[in-house]
mmCIF file with all atom_site columns, C-alpha atoms in Angstrom:
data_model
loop_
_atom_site.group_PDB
_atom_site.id
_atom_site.type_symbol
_atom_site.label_atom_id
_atom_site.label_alt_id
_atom_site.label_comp_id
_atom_site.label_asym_id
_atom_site.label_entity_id
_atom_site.label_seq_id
_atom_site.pdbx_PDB_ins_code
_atom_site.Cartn_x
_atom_site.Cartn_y
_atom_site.Cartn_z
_atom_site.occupancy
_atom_site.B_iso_or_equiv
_atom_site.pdbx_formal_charge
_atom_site.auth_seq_id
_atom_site.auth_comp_id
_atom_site.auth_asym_id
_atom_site.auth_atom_id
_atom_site.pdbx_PDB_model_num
ATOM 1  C CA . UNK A 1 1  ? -42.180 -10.272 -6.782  1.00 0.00 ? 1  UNK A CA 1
ATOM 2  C CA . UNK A 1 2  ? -42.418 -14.019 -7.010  1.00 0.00 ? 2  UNK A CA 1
ATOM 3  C CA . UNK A 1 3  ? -39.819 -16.609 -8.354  1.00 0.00 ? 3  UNK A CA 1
ATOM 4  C CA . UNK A 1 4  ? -40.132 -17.861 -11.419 1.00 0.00 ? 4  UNK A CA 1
ATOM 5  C CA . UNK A 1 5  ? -41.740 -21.922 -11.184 1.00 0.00 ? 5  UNK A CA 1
ATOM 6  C CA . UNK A 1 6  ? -39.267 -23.847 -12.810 1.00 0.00 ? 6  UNK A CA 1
ATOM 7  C CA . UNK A 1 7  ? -40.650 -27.649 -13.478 1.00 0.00 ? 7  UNK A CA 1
ATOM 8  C CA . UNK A 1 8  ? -39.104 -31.140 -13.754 1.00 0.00 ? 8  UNK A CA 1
ATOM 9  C CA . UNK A 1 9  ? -40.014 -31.078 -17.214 1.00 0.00 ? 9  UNK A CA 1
ATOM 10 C CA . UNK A 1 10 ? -38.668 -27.819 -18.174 1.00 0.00 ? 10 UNK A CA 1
ATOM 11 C CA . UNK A 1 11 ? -35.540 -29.020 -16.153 1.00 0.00 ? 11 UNK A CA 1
ATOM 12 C CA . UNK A 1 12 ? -35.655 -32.727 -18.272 1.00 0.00 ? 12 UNK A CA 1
ATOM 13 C CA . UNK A 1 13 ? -35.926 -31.402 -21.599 1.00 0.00 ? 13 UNK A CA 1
ATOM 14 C CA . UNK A 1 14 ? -33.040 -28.823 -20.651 1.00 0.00 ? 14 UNK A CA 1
ATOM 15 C CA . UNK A 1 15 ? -30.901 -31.538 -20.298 1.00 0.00 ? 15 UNK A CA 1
ATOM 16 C CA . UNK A 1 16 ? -32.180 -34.004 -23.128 1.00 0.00 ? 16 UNK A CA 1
ATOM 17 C CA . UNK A 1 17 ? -31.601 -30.960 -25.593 1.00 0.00 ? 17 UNK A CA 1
ATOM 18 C CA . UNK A 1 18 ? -28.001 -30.335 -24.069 1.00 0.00 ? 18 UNK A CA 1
ATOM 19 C CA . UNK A 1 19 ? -27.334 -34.556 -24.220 1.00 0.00 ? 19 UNK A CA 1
ATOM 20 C CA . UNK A 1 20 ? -28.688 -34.721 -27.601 1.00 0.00 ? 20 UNK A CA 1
ATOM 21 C CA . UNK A 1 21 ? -25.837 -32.178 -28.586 1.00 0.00 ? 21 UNK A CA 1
ATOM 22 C CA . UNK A 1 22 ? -23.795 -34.841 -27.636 1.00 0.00 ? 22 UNK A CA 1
ATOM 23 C CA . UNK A 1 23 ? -22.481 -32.778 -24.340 1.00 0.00 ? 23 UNK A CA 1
ATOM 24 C CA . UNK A 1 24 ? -21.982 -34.136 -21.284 1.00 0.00 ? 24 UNK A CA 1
ATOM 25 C CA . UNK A 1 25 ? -23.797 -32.659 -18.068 1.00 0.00 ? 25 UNK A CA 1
ATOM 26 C CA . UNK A 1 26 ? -21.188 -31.154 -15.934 1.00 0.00 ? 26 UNK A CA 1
ATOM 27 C CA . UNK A 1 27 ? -22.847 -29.292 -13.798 1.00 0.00 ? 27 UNK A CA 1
ATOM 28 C CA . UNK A 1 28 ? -26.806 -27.124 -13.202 1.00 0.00 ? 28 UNK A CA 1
ATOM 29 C CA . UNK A 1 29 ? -28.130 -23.864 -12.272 1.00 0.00 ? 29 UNK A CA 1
ATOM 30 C CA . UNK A 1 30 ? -31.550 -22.242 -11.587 1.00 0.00 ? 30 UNK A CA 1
ATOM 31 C CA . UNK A 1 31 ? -31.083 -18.728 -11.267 1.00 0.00 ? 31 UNK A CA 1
ATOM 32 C CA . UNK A 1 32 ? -34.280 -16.793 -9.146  1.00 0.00 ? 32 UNK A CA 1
ATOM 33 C CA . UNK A 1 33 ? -35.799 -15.511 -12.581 1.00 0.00 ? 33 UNK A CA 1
ATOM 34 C CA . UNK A 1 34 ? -36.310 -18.885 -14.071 1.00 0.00 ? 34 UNK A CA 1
ATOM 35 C CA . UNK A 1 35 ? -33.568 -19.511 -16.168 1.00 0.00 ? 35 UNK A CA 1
ATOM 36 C CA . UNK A 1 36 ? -31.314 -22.962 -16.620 1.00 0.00 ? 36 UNK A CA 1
ATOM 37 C CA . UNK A 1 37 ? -27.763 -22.558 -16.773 1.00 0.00 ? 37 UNK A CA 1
ATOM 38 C CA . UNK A 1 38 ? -26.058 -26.290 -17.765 1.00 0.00 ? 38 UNK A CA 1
ATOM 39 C CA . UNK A 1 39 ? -22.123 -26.785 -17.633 1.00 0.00 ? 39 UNK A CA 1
ATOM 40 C CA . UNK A 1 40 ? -20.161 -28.795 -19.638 1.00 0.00 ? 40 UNK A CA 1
ATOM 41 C CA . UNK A 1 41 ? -18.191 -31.479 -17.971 1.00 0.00 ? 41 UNK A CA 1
ATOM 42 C CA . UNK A 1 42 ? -14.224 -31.511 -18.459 1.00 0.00 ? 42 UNK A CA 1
ATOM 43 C CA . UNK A 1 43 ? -12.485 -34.227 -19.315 1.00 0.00 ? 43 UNK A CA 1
ATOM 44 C CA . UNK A 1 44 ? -10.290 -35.824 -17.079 1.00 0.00 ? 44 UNK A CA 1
ATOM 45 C CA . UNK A 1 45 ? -6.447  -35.792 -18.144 1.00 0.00 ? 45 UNK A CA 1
ATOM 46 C CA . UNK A 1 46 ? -4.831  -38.578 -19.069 1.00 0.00 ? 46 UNK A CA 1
ATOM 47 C CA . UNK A 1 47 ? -3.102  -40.455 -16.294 1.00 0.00 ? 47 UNK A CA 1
ATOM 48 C CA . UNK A 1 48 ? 0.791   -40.424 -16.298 1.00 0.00 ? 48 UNK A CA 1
ATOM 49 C CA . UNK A 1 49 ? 2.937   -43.725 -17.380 1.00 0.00 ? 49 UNK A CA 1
ATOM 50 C CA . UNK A 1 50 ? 4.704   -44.441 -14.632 1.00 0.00 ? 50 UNK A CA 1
ATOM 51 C CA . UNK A 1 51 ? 8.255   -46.024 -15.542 1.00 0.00 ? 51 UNK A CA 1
ATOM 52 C CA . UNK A 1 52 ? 9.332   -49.023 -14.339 1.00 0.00 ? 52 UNK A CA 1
ATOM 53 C CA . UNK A 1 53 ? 12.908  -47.923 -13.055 1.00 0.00 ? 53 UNK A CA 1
ATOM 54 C CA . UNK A 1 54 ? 16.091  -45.544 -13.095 1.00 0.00 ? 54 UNK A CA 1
ATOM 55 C CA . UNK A 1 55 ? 16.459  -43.682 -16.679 1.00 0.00 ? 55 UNK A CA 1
ATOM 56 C CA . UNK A 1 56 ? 19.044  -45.884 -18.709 1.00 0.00 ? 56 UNK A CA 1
ATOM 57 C CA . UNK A 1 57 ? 21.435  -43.471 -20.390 1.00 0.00 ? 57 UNK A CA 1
ATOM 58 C CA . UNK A 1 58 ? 23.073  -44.770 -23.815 1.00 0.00 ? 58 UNK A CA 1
ATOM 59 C CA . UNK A 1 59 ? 26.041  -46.153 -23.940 1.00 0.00 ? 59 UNK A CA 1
ATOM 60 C CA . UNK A 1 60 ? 28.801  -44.857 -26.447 1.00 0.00 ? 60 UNK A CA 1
#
């Protein structure tokens, strides 16, 4: 039994349907049987504020 053909434009208008859901294109799979698996990407966390210097304790 034969692959399935999978074409650039099957493969384009995968991704301009999953884009136009206002997703963004994480990652792609072609399976043997034809079919195109598209991940979402994740969003990067937000970077830590680094402080300046030693913690100032409050005075009493």
């Amino acid at each position: 039994m034969r692959s399935a053909t999978v074409t650039k434009t099957a493969i384009s208008r995968a991704i301009a349907a999953w884009k136009e859901c206002g997703l963004k294109v994480g990652g792609m799979e072609i399976t043997k049987d034809g079919t195109i698996r598209i991940t979402a990407a994740m969003d990067e966390p937000a970077p830590v504020a680094q402080r300046g210097g030693p913690k100032q304790w409050p005075t009493r």
